[in-house]
Amino acid sequence: QVQLVESGGGLVQTGGSLRLSCAASGLSVRSSTMAWFRQAPGKEREFVAALRRYDSTNIYYSDSVKGRFTISRDNAKNTVHLQLNQLNPDDTADYFCAATTTGILSTLRQTTGYNFWGQGTQVTVSS
């Protein structure tokens, strides 16, 4: 049984930082394509960042977070992290970890490309 458990969310002021973690069980983060999505109130879930399986050099970000967020993978701890820097109120959302055992590039940025999801962790950025 696959489980993804996010942690690290919270309340932070504009310009602050947070580090989100996604602890996986039932699958290997090294051999899975791992991603973060976020969903703000009243909006659709949107892609944030992804790491393809077996590949930590090609990293994918949405334009809105590129240069501020960093996704990384700790194979020893079977955990994926998302470092959030220079946060602003537009980053306020529930952040979800997602995984798939395939690595199809065409669906990397789509929710339909992932079949395992965590429960989410809330990030609130105050102005």
PDB file of C-alpha atoms in Angstrom, residues 10-13 18 91-93 122-126:
ATOM      1  CA  GLY A  10       2.522  26.567   8.295  1.00  0.00           C
ATOM      2  CA  LEU A  11       2.041  30.309   8.536  1.00  0.00           C
ATOM      3  CA  VAL A  12       4.856  32.543   7.325  1.00  0.00           C
ATOM      4  CA  GLN A  13       5.263  36.220   6.477  1.00  0.00           C
ATOM      5  CA  LEU A  18       9.367  26.902   4.502  1.00  0.00           C
ATOM      6  CA  ASP A  91       1.766  31.051  -2.706  1.00  0.00           C
ATOM      7  CA  THR A  92      -0.955  30.449  -0.111  1.00  0.00           C
ATOM      8  CA  ALA A  93      -2.434  27.006  -0.842  1.00  0.00           C
ATOM      9  CA  GLN A 122      -1.321  23.947   4.270  1.00  0.00           C
ATOM     10  CA  VAL A 123       0.899  26.925   3.529  1.00  0.00           C
ATOM     11  CA  THR A 124      -0.339  30.400   4.444  1.00  0.00           C
ATOM     12  CA  VAL A 125       1.660  33.506   3.591  1.00  0.00           C
ATOM     13  CA  SER A 126       0.634  36.709   5.309  1.00  0.00           C
TER      14      SER A 126
END
